[in-house]
Coordinates of N, CA and C in Angstrom, one line a residue:
X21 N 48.7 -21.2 6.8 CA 47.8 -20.2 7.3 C 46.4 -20.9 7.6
X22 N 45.9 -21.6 6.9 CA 44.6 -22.5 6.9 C 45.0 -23.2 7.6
X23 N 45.9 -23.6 8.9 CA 46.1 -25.0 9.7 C 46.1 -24.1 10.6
X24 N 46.5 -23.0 10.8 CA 46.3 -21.7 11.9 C 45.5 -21.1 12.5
X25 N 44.6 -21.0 11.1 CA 42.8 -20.7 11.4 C 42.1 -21.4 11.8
X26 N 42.5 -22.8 11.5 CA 41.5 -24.0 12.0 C 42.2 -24.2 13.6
X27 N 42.9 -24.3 13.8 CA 43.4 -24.4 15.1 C 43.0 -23.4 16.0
X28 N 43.1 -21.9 15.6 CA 42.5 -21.1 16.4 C 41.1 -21.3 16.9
X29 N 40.8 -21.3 15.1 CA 39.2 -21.0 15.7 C 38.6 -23.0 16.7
X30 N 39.3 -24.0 16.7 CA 38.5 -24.5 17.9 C 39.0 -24.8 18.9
X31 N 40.4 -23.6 19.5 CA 41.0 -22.9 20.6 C 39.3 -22.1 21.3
X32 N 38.9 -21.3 20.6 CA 37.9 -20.1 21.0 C 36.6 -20.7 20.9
X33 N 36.5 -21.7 20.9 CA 35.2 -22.6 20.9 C 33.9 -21.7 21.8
X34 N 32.6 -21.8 21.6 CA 31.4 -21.5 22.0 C 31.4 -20.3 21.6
X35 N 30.9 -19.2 23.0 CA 30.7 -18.4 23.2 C 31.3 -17.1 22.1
X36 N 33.1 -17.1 22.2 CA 33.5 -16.3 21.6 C 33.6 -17.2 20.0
X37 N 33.1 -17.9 19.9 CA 32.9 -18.5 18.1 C 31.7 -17.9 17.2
X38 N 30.7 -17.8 18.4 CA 29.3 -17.2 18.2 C 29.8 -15.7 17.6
X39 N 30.6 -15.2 18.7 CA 30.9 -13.2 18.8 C 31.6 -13.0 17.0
X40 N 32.5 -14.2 16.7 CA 33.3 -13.9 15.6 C 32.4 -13.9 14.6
X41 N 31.3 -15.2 14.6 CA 30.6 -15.2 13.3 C 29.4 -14.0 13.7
X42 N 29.6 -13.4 14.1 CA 28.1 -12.3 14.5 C 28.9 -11.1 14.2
X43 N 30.2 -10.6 14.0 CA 31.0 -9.6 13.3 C 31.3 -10.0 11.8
X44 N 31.3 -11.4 11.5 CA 31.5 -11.8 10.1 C 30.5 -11.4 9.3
X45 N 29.2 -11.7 9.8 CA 28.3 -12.0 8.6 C 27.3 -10.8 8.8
X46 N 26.8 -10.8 7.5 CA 25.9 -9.6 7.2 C 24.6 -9.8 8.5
X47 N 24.4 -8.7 8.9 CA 22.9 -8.4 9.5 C 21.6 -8.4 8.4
X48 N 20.4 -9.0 9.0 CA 19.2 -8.8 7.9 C 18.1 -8.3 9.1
X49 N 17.2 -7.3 9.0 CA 16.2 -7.3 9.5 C 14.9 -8.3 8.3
X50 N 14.2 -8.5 9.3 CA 13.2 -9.8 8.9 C 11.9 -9.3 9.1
X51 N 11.3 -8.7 8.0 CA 10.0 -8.4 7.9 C 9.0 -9.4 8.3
X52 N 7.9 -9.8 9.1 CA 7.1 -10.4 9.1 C 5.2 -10.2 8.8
X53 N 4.7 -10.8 7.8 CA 3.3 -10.5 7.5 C 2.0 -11.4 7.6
X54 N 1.2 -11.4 8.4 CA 0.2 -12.1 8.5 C -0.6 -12.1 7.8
X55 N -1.1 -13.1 7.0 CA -2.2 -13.0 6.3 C -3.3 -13.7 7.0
X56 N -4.1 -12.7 7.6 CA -5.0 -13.4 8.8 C -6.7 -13.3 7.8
X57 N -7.2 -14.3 8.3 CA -8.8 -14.7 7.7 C -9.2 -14.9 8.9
X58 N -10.4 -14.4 8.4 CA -12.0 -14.9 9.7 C -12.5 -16.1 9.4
X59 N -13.4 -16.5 10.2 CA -14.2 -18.1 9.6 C -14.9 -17.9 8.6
X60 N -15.2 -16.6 8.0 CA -15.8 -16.5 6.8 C -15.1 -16.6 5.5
X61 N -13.5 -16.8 5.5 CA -13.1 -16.5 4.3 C -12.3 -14.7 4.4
X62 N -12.6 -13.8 5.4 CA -12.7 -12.4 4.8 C -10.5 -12.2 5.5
X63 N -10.4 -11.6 4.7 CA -8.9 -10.8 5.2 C -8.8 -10.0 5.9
X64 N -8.2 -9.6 7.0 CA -7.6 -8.6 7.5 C -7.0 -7.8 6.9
X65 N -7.9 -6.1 6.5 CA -6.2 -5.7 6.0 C -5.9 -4.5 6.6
X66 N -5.3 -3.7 6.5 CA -4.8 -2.1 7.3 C -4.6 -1.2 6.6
X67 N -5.0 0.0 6.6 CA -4.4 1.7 6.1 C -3.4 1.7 7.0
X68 N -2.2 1.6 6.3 CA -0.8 1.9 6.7 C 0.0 3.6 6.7
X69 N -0.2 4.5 7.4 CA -0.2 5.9 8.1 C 1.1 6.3 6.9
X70 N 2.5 5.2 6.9 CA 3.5 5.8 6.7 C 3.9 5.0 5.3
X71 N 2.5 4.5 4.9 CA 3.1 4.3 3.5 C 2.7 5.0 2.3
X72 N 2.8 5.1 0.6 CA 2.8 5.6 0.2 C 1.5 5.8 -0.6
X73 N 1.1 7.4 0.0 CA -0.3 7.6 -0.9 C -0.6 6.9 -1.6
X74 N -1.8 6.4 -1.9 CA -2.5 5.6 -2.8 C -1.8 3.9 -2.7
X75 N -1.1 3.3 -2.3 CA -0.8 2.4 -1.9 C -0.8 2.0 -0.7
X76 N -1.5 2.0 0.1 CA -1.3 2.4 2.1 C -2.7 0.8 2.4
X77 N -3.2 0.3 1.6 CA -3.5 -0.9 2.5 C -2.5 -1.9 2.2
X78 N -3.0 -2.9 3.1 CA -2.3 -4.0 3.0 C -2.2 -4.7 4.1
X79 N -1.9 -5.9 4.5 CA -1.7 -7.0 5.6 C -1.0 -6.3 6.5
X80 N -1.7 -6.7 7.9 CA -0.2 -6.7 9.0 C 1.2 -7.0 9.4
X81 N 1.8 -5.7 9.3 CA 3.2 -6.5 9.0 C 4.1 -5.5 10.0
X82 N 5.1 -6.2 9.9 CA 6.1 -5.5 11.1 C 7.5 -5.9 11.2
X83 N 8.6 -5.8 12.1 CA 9.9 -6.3 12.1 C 10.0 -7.2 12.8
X84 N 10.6 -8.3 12.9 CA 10.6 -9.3 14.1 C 12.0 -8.8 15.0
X85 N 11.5 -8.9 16.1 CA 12.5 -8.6 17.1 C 13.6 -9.6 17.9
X86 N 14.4 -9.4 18.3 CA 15.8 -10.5 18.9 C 14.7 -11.3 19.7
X87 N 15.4 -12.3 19.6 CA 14.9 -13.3 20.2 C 13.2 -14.0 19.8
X88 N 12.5 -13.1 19.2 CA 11.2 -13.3 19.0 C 11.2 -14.4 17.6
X89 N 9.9 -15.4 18.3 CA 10.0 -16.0 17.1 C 9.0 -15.2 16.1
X90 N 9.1 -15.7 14.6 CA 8.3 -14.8 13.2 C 6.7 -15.3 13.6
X91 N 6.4 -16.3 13.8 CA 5.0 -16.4 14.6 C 4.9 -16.2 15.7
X92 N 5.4 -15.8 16.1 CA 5.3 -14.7 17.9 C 5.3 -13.1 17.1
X93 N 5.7 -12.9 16.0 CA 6.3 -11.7 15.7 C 4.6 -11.4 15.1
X94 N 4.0 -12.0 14.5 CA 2.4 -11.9 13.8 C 1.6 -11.6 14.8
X95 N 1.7 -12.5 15.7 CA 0.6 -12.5 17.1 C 1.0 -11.0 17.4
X96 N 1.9 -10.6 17.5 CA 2.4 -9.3 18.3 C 1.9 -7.8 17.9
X97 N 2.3 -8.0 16.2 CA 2.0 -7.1 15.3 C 0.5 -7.1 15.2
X98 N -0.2 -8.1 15.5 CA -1.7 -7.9 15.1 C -2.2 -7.3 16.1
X99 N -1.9 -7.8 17.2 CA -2.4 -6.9 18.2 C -1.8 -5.8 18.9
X100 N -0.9 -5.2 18.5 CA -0.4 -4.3 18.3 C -1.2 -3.1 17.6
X101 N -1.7 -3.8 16.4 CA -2.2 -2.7 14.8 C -3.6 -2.8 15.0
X102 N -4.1 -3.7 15.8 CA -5.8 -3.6 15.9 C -6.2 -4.3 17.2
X103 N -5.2 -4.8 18.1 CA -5.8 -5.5 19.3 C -7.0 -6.8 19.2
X104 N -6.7 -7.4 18.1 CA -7.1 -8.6 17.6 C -6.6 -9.8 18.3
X105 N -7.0 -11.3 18.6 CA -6.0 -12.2 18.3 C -6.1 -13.0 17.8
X106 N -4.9 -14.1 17.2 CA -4.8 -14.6 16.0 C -3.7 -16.1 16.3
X107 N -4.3 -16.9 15.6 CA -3.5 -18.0 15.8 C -3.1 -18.5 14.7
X108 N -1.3 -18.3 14.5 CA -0.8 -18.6 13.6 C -1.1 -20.0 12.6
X109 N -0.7 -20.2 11.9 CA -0.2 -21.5 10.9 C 0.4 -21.3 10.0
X110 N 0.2 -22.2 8.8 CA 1.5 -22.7 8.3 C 2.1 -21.2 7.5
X111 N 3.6 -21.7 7.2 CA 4.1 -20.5 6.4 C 3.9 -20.2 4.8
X112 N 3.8 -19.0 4.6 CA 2.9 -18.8 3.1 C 4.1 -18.5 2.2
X113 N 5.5 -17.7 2.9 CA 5.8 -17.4 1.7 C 7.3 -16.4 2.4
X114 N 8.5 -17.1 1.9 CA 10.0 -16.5 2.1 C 10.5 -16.6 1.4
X115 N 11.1 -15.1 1.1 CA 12.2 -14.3 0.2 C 13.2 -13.8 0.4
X116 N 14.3 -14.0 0.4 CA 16.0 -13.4 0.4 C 16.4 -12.9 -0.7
X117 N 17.5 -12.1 -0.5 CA 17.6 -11.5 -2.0 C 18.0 -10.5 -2.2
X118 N 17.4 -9.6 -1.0 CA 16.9 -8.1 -0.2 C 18.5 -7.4 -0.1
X119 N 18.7 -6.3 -0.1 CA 20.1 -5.8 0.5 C 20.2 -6.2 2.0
X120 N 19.6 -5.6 2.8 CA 19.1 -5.9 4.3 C 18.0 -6.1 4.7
X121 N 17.3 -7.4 4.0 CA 15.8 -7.6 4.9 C 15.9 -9.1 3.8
X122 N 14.9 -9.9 4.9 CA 14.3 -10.9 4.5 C 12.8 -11.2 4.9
X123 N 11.5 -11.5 3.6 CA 10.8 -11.5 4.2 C 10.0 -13.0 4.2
X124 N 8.8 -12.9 5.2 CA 8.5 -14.7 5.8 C 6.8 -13.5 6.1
X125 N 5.6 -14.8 5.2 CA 4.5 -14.2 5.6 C 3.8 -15.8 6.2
X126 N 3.1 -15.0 7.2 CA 2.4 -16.4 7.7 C 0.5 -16.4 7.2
X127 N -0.2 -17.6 6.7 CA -1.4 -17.5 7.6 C -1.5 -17.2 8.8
X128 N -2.6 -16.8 9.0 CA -3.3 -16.8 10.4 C -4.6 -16.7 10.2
X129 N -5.2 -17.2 11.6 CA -6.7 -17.1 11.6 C -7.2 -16.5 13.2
X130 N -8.3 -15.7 12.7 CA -8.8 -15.0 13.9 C -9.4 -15.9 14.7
X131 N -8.6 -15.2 15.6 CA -9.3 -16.2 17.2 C -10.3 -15.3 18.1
X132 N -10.0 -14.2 18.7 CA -11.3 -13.2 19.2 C -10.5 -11.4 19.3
X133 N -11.7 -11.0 19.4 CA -11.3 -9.6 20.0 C -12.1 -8.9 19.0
X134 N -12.8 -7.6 19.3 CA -12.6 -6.8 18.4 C -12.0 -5.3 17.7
X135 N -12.2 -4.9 16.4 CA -10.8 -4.0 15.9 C -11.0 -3.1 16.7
X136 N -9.8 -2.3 17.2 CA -9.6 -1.3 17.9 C -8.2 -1.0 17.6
X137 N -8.3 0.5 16.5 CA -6.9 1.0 15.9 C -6.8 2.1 17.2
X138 N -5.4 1.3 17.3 CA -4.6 2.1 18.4 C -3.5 3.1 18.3
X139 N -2.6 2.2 17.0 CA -1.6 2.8 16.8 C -1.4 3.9 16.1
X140 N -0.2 4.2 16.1 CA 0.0 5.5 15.4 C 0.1 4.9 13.8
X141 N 0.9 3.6 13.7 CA 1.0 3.4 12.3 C -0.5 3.4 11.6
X142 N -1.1 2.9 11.9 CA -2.5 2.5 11.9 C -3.9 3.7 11.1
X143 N -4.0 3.6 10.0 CA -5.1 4.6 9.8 C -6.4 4.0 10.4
X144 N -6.6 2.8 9.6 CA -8.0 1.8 9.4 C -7.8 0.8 9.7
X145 N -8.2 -0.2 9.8 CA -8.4 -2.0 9.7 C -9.9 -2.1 9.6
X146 N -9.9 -3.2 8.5 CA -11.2 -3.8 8.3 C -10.8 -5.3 7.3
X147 N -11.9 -6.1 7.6 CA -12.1 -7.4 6.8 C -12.5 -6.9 5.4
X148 N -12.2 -7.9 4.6 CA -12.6 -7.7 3.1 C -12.6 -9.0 2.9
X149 N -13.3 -9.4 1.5 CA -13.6 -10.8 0.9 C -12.4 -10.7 -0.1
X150 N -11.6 -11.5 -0.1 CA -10.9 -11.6 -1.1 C -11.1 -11.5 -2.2
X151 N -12.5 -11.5 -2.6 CA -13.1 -11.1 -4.2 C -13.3 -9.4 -4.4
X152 N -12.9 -9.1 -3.0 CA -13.7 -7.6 -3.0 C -12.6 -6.8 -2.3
X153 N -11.5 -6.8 -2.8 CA -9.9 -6.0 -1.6 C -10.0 -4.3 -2.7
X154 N -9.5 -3.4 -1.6 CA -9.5 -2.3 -2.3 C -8.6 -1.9 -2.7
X155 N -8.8 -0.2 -2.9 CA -8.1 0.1 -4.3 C -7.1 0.8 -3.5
X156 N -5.4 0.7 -3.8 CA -4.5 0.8 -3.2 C -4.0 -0.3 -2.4
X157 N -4.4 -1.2 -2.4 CA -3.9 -2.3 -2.0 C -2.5 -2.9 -2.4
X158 N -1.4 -3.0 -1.9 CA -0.3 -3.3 -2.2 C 0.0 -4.8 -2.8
X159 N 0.1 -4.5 -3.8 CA 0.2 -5.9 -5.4 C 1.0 -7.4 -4.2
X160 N 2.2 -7.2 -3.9 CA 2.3 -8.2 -3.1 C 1.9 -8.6 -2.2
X161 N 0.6 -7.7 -1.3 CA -0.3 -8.4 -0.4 C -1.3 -9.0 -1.1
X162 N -1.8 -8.7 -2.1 CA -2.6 -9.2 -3.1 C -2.5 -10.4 -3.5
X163 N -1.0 -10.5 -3.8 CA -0.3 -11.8 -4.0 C -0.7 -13.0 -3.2
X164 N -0.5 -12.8 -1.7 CA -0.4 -13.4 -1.1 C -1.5 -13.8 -0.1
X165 N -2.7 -12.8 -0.8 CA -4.1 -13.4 -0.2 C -4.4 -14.2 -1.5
X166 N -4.6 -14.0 -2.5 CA -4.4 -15.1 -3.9 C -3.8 -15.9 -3.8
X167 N -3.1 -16.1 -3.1 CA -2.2 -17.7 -3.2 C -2.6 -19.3 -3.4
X168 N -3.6 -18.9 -2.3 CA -4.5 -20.3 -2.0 C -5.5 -21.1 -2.8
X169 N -5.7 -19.7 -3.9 CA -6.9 -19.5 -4.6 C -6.3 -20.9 -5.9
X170 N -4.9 -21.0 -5.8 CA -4.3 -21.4 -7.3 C -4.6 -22.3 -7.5

């Protein structure tokens, strides 16, 4: 049976090899979060509309979409949530684990524009000093502007 499988499967080489393993394997949607700073040191953060009372700030974050890369996906979401822009760097921080998601937070750093909440998700956006983040702030964004600090 295993000399049958192997034979088939590099009979159906490329295209339909791709189709088989893309029915095999689990799907993940892939959370993406920017942790963007100004030249001063200060954070970006957001009042998030549809999250949960008393917990609703927090970094820009969003789903990454087909094809898009996770720092394409930052640039996208930021200005998206405040029509900012921002230029990525290095990666802060990825976790698997998830039933269906995986998540990947990047730095970023402001490059220009100013805040203009557009969206519907969107209550607020404002900079904060990392010594000074507010109340309802979601413990894992917290995390992850503390990081640097260690």
């Amino acid at each position: 049976m295993k000399k049958i499988a192997a034979r088939l499967w590099r009979i159906i080489r490329g295209p339909m090899q791709w189709r088989v393993l893309w029915l095999w394997h689990s799907k993940f949607m892939v959370g993406v979060t920017g942790i963007v700073r100004d030249q001063d040191g200060r954070v970006l953060l957001l009042k998030h509309r549809m999250w949960p009372e008393g917990r609703q700030w927090g970094l820009p974050t969003g789903y990454a979409n087909a094809k898009e890369t996770f720092e394409d996906t930052v640039v996208r979401e930021v200005r998206e949530e405040t029509g900012l822009t921002v230029k990525v760097c290095e990666l802060a921080h990825l976790k698997s684990g998830y039933q269906l998601r995986v998540e990947v937070a990047y730095e970023a750093l402001y490059v220009s524009g100013r805040i203009e909440v557009a969206s519907f998700e969107i209550l607020e956006a404002r900079w904060f000093s990392p010594d000074d983040l507010p109340e309802g702030l979601q413990e894992s964004h917290r995390q992850l502007i503390d990081r640097q600090r260690f």
